[in-house]
mmCIF file of C-alpha atoms in Angstrom:
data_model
loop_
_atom_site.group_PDB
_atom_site.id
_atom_site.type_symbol
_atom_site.label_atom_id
_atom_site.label_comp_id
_atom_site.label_asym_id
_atom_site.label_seq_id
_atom_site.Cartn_x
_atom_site.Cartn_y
_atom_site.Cartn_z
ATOM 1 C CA UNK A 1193 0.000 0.000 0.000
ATOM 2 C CA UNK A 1194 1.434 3.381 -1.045
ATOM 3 C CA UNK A 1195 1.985 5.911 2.149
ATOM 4 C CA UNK A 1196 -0.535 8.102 2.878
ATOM 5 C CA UNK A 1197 0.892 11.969 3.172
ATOM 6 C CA UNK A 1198 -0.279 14.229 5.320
ATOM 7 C CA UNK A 1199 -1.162 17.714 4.009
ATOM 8 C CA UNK A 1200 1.182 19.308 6.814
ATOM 9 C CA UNK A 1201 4.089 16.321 5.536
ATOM 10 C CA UNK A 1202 3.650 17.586 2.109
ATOM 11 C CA UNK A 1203 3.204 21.605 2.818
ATOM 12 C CA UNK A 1204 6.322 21.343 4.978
ATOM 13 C CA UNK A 1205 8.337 19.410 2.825
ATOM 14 C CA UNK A 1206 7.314 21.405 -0.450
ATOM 15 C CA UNK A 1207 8.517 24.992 1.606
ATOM 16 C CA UNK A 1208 11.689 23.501 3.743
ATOM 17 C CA UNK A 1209 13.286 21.121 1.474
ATOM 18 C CA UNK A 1210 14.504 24.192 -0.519
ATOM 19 C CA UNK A 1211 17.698 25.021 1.049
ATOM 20 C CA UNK A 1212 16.953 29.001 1.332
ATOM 21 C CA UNK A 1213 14.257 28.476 3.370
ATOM 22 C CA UNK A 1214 15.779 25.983 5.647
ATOM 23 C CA UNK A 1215 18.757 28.352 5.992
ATOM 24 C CA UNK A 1216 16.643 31.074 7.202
ATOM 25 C CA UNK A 1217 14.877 28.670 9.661
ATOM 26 C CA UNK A 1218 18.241 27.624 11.263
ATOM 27 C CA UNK A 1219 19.194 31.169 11.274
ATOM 28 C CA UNK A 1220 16.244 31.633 13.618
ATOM 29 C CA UNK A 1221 16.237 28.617 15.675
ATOM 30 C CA UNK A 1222 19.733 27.864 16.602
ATOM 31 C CA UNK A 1223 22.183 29.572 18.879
ATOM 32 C CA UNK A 1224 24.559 32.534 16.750
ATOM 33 C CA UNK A 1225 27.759 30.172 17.713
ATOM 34 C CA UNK A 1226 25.963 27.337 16.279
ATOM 35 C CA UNK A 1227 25.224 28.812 13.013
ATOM 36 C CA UNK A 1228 28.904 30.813 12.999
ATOM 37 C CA UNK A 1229 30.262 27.480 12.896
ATOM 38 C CA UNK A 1230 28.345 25.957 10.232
ATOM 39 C CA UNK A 1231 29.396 27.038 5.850
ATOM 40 C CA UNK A 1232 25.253 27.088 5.696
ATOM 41 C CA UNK A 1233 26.547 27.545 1.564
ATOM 42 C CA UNK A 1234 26.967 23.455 1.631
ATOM 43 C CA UNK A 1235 23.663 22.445 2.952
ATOM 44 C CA UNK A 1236 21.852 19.963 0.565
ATOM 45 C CA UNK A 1237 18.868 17.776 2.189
ATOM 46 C CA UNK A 1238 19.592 14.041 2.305
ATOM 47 C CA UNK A 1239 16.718 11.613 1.216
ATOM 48 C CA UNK A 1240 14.711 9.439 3.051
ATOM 49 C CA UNK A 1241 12.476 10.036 6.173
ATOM 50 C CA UNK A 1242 13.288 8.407 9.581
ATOM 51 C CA UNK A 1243 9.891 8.935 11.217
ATOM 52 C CA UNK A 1244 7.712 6.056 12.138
ATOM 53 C CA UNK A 1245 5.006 5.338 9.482
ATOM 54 C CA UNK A 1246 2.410 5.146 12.540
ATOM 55 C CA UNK A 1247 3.508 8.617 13.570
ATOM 56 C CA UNK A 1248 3.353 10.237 9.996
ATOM 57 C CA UNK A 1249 -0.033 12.184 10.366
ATOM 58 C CA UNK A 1250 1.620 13.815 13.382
ATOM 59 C CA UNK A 1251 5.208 14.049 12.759
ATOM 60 C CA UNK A 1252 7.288 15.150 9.763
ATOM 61 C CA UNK A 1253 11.434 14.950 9.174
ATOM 62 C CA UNK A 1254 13.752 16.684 6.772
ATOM 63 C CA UNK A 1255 17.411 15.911 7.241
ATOM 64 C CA UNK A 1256 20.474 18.393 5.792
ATOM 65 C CA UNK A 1257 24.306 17.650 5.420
ATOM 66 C CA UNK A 1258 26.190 20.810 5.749
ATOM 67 C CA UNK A 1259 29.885 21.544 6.630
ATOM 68 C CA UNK A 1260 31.575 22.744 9.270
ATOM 69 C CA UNK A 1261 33.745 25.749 9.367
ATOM 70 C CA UNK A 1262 36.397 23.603 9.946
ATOM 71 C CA UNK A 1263 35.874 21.422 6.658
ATOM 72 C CA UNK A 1264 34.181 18.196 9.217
ATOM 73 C CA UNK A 1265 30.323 16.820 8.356
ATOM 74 C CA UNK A 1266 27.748 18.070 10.211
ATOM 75 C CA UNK A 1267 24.043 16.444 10.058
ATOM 76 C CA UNK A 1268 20.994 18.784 11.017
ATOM 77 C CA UNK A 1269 17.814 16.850 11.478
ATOM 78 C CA UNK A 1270 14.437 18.934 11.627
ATOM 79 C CA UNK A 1271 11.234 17.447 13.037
ATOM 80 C CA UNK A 1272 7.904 19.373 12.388
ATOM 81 C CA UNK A 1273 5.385 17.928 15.392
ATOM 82 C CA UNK A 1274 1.979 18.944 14.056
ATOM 83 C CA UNK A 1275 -0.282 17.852 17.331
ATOM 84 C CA UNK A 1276 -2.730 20.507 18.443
ATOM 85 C CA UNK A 1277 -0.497 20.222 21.696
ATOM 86 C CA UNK A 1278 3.072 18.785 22.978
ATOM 87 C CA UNK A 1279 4.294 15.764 22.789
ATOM 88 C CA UNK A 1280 6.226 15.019 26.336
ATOM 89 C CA UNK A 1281 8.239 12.540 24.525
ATOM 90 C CA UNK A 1282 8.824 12.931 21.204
ATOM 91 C CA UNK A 1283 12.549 13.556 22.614
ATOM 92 C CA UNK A 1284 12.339 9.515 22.725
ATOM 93 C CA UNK A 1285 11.013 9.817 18.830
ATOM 94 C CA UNK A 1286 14.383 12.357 17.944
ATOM 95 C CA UNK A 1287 16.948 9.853 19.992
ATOM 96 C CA UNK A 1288 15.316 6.972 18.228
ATOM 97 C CA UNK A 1289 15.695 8.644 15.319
ATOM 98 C CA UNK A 1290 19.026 9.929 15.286
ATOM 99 C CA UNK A 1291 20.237 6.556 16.220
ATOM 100 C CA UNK A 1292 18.855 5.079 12.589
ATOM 101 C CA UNK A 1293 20.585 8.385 10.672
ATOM 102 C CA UNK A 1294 23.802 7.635 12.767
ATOM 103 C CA UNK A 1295 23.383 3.862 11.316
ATOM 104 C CA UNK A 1296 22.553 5.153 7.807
ATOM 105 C CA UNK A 1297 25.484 7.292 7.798
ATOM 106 C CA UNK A 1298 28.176 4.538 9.058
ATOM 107 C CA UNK A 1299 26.431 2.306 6.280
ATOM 108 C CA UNK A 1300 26.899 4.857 3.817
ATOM 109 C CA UNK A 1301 30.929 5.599 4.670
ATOM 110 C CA UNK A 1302 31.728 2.306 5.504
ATOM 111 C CA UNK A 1303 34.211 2.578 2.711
ATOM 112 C CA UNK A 1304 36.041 5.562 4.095
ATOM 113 C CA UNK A 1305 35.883 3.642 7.785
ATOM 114 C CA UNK A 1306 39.079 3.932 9.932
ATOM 115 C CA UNK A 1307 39.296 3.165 13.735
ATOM 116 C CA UNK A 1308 39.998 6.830 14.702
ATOM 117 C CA UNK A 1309 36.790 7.802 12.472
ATOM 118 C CA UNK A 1310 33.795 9.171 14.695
ATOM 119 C CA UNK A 1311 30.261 9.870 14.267
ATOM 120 C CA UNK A 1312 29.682 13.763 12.851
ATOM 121 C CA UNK A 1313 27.728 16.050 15.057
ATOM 122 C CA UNK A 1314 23.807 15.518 15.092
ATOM 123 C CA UNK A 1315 21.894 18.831 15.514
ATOM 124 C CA UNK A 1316 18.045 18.275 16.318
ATOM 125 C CA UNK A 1317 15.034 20.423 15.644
ATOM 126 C CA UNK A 1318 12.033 20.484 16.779
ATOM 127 C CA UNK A 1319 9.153 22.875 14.799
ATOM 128 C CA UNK A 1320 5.917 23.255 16.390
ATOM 129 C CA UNK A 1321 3.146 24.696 15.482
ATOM 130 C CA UNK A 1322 -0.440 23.114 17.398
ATOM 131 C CA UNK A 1323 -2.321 25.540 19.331
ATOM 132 C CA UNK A 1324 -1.282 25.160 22.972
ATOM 133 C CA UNK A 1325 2.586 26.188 24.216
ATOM 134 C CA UNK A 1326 5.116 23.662 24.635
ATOM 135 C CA UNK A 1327 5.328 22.616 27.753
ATOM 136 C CA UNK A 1328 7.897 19.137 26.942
ATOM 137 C CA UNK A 1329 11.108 18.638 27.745
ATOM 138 C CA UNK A 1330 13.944 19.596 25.122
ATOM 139 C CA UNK A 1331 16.429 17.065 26.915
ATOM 140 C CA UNK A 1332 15.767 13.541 27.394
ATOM 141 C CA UNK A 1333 17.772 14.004 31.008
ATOM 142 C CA UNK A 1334 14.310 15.737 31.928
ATOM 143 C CA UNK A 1335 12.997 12.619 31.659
ATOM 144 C CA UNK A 1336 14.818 10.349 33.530
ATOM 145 C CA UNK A 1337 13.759 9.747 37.321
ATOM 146 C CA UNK A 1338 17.516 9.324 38.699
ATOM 147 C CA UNK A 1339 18.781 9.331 42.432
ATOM 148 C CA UNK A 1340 22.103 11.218 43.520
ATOM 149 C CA UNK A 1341 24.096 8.167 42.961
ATOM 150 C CA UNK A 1342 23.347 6.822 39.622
ATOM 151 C CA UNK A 1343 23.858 10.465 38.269
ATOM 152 C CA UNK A 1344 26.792 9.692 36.028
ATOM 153 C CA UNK A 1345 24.344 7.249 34.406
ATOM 154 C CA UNK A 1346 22.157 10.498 33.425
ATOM 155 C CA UNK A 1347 21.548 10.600 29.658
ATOM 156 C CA UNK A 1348 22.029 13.773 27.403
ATOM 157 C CA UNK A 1349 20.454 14.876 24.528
ATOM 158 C CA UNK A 1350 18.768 17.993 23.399
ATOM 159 C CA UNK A 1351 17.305 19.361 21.321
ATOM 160 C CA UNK A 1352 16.267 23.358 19.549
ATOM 161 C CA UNK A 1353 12.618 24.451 19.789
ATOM 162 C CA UNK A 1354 11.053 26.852 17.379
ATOM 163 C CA UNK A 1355 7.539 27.014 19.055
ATOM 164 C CA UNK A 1356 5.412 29.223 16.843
ATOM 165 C CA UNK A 1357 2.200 29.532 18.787
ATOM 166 C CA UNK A 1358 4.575 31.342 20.995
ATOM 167 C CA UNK A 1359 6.760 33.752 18.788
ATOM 168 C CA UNK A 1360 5.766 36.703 17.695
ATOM 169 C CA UNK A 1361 5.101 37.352 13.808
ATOM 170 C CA UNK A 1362 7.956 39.421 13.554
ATOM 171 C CA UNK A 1363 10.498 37.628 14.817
ATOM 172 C CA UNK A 1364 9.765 34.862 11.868
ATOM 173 C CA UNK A 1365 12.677 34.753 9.751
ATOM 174 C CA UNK A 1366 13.574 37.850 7.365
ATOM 175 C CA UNK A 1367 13.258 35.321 4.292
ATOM 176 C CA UNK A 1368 10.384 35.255 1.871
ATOM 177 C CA UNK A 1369 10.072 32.065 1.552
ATOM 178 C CA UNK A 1370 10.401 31.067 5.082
ATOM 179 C CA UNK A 1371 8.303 33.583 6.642
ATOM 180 C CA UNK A 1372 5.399 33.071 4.477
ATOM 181 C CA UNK A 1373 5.322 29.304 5.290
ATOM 182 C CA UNK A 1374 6.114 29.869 9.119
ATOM 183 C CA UNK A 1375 3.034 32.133 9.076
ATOM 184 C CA UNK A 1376 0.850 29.637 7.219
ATOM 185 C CA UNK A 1377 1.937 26.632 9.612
ATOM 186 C CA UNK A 1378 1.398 29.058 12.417
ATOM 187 C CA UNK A 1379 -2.066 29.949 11.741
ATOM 188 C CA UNK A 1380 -3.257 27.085 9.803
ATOM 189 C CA UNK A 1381 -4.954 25.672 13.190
ATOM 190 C CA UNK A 1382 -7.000 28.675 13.775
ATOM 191 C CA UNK A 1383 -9.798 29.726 11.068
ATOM 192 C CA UNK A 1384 -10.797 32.223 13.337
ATOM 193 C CA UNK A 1385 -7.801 34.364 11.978
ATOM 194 C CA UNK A 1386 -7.991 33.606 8.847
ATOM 195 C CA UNK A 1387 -8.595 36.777 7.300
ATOM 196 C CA UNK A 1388 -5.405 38.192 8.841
ATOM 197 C CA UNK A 1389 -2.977 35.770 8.599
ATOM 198 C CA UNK A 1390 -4.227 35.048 4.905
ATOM 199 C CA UNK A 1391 -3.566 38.558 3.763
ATOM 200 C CA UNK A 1392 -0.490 38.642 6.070
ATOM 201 C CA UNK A 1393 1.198 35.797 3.910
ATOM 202 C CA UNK A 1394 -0.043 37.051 0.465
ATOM 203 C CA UNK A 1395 1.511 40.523 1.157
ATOM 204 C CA UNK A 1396 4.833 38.648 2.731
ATOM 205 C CA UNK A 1397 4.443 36.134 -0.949
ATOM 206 C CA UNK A 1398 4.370 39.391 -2.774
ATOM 207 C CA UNK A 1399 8.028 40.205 -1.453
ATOM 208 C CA UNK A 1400 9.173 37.912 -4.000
ATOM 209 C CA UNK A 1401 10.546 39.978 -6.809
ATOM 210 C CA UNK A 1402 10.293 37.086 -9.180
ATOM 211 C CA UNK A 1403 7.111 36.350 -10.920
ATOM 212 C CA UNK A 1404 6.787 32.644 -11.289
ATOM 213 C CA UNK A 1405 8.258 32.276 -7.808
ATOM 214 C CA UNK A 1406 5.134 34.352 -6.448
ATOM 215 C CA UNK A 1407 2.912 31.849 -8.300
ATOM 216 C CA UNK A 1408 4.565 28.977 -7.254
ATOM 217 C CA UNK A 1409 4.835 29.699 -3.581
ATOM 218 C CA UNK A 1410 0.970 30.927 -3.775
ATOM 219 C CA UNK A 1411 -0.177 27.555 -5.127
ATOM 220 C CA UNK A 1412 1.658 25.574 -2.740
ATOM 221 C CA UNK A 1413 -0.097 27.700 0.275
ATOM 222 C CA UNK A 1414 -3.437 27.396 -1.367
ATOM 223 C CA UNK A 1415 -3.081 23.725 -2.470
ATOM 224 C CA UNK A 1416 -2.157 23.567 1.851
ATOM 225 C CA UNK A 1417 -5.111 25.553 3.066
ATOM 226 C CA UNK A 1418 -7.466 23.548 0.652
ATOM 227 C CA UNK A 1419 -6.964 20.345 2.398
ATOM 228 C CA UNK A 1420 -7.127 21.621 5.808
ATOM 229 C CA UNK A 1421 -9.986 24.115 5.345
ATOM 230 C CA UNK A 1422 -12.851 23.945 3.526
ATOM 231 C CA UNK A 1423 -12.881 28.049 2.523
ATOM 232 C CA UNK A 1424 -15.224 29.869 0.581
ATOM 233 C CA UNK A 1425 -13.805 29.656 -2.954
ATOM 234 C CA UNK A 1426 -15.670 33.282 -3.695
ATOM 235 C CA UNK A 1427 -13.859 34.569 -0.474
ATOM 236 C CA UNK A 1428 -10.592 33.390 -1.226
ATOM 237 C CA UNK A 1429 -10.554 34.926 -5.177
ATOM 238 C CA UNK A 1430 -11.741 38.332 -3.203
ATOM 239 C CA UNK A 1431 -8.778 38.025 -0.931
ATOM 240 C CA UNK A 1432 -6.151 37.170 -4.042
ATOM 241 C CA UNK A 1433 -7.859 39.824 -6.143
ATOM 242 C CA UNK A 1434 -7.261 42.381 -3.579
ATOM 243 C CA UNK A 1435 -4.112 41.436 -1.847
ATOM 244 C CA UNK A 1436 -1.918 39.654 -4.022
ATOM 245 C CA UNK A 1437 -0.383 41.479 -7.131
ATOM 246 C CA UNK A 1438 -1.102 39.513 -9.770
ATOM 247 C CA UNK A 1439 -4.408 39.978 -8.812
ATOM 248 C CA UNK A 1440 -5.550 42.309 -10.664
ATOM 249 C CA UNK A 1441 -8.000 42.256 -14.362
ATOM 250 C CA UNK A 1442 -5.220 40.396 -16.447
ATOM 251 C CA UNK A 1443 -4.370 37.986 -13.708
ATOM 252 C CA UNK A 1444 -7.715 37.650 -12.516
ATOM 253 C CA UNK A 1445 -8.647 34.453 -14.800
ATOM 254 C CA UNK A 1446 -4.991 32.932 -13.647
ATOM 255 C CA UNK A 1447 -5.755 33.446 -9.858
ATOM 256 C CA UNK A 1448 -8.973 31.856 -10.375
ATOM 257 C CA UNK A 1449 -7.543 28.709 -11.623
ATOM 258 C CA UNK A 1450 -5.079 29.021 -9.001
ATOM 259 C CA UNK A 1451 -8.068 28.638 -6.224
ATOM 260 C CA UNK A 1452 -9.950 25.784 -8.369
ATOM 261 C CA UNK A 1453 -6.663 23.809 -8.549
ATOM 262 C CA UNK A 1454 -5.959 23.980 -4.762
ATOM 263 C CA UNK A 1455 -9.306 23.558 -4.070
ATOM 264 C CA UNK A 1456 -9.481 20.400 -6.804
ATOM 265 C CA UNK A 1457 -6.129 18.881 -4.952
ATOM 266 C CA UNK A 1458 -6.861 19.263 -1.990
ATOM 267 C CA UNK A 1459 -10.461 17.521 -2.349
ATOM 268 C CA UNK A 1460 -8.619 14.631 -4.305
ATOM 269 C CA UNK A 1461 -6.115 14.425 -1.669
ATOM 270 C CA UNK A 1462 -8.417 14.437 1.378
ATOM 271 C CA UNK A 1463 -10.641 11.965 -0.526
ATOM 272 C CA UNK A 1464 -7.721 9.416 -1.031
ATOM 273 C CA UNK A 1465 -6.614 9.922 2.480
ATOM 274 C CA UNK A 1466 -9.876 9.410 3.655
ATOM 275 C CA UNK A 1467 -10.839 5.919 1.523
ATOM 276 C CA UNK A 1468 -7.154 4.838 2.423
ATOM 277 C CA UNK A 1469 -7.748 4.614 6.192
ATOM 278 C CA UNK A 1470 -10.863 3.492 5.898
ATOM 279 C CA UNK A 1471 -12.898 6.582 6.234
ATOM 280 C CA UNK A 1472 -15.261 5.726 3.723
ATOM 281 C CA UNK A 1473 -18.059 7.597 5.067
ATOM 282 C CA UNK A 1474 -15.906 10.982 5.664
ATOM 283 C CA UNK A 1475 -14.348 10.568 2.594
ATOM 284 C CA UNK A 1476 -18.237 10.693 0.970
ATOM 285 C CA UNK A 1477 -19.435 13.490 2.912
ATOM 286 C CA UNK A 1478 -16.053 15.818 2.030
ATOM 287 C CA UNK A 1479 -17.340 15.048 -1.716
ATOM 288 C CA UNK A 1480 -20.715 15.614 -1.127
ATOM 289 C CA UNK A 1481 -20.071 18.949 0.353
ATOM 290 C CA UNK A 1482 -17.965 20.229 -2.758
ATOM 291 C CA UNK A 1483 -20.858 19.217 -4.926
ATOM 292 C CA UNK A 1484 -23.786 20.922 -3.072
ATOM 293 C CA UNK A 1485 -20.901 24.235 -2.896
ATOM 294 C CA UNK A 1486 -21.067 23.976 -7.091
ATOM 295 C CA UNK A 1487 -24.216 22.950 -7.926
ATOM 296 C CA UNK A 1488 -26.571 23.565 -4.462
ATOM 297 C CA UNK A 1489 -28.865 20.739 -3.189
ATOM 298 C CA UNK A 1490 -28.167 17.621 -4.084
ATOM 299 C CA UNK A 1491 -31.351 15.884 -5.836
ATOM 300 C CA UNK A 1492 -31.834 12.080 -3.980
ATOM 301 C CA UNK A 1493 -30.231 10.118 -6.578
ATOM 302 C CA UNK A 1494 -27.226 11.811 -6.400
ATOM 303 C CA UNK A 1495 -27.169 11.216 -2.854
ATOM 304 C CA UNK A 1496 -27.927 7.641 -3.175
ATOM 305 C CA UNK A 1497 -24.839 7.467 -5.756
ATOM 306 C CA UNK A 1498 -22.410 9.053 -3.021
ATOM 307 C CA UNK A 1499 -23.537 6.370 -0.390
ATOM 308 C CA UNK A 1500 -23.130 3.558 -1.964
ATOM 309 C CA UNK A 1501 -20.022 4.926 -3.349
ATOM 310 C CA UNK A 1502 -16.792 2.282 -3.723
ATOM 311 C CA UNK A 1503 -13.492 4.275 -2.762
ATOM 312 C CA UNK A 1504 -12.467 3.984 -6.410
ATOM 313 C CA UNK A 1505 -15.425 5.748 -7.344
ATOM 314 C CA UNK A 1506 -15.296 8.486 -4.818
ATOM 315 C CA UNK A 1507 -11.765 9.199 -5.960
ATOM 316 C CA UNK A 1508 -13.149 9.385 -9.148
ATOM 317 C CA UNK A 1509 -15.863 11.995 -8.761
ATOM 318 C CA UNK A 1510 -13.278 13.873 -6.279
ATOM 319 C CA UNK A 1511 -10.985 13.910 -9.894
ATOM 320 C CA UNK A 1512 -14.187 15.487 -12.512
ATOM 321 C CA UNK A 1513 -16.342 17.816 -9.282
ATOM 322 C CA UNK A 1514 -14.583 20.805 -9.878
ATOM 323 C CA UNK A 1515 -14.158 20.985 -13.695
ATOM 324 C CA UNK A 1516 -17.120 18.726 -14.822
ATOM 325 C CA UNK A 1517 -20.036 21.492 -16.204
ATOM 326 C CA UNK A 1518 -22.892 18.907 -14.323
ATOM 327 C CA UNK A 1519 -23.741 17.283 -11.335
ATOM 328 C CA UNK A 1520 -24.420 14.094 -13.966
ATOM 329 C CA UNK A 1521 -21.263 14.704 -15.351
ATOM 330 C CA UNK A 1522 -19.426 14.183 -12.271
ATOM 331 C CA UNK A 1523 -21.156 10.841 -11.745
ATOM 332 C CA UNK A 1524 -20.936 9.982 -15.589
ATOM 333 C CA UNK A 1525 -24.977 9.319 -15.796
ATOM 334 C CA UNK A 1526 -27.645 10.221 -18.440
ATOM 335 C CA UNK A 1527 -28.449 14.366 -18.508
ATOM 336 C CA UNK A 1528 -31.944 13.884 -15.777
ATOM 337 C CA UNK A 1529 -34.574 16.599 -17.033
#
């Protein structure tokens, strides 16, 4: 079975995996002598995630290889924790995890092994962004219930927090790219604000001095809030129209394909999620709820078609709702006069 991504796994990995962005982010998170030592020129992500499949809908992982200042491998590993409040031990998660890159990476340079050779530095991150503070421990020796004793038997390892339902908006980092996602993952939990932090990213999006990259980062936002949100499509064109600066008469057509496209994606998406872990029924409702927003009340046998539904065929219909010019199209029926 293929693995089911999250919409906060893909978001994430679409913004941080390009190295400017995740340069700004450690610029932010870690300590100045931290960064000072690191050539952040050399940093190029390394494939593969680490994080348990079972945890995948909460957790995320990028991992970079940069170089040291003095010419020596260093690893930083970045964990996005996407619970709507902290996880006391997913310090147990990063050592677990750190332990299987550490593997990975002797694997990899067994060639090069000699018996003065040492495991490179492993920096861990940890961004947040659920609704509550985080309250967890950032070392493991937090953890550990140990008398006076046994304290040289106390374990170590830490790691750096960027908690964003803390931080203020302006200390995001000074990066386009960066900030807008930071603000998107930071307000993505509360449609209350939506307004705000919607026109608060377009206007950051609209930093970019290069065209295609405005597009591009816009999509990826809009293909995010899609899945997570189910916003008013008239709303959200308003919002582009008026905000975003190729919003205007000639760009107006573009921007509304823009909208239909994240919209469409993130439909298909939460449909195939939804079918895949055998939400069947939630999977037919979040279809049925784009097709009464296109074409108003459904008629009954349109609602018998969506119950008795297989998950092929609700994937299907999620594929045709938003560009099919019917309600029989969608369904592939007979026109019903």
């Amino acid at each position: 079975m293929s693995t089911i991504v999250s919409p906060h796994d893909r978001f994430f990995k679409e913004c941080f995996s390009r190295p400017k962005a995740a340069v700004d982010l450690f610029r932010r998170v870690l300590p100045t002598e931290v960064v000072n030592a690191l050539d952040l020129t050399t940093i190029r992500t390394a494939k593969g995630s680490f994080v348990d499949p079972k945890l995948r809908e909460h957790h995320t992982d990028l991992l970079f290889e940069v170089t040291g200042r003095d010419g020596s491998p260093v690893l930083v590993y970045l964990l996005a924790e996407h619970k709507s409040s902290p996880d006391r031990w997913v310090v147990l998660d990063l050592l677990r995890y750190a332990s299987e890159i550490w593997r990975e990476w002797v694997k990899r340079n067994s060639g090069q092994w000699t018996m003065g050779m040492k495991l490179p530095p492993l920096i861990p991150l940890v961004l947040y962004h659920g609704k509550k503070n985080w309250t967890a421990p950032t070392d493991i020796a937090d953890l550990v219930d140990i008398p006076a004793i046994l304290e040289r038997y106390r374990p170590h390892f830490r790691y750096e927090l960027l908690d964003l339902s803390s931080v203020a908006d302006g200390t995001l980092p000074a990066g386009v790219e960066s900030r807008a996602a930071l603000l998107t993952l930071k307000y993505i939990f509360h449609p209350e604000k939506v307004q705000k932090w919607l026109v608060d990213v377009i206007k950051t999006v609209n930093e970019l001095n290069e065209v295609p990259g405005r597009l591009e980062l816009m999509r990826i936002i809009l293909n995010y809030m899609a899945v997570v949100h189910d916003f008013e499509d008239k709303w959200l064109r308003q919002v582009l129209n008026e905000n975003f600066l190729e919003g205007d008469s000639i760009m107006l057509t573009m921007a509304e394909r823009w909208v239909q496209q994240g919209m469409q994606q993130g439909v298909k998406q939460g449909v195939k999620q939804g079918v895949q872990q055998g939400r069947r029924q939630e999977a037919g409702l979040m279809v049925g709820r784009q097709l009464r927003k296109r074409f108003g009340p459904l008629p009954e046998w349109a609602t018998k078609k969506l119950e008795n539904a297989e998950p092929e065929e609700l994937e299907q219909c999620a594929d045709r709702l938003l560009d099919a010019p019917s309600l029989e199209a969608v369904f592939q029926v007979e026109e019903r006069h």
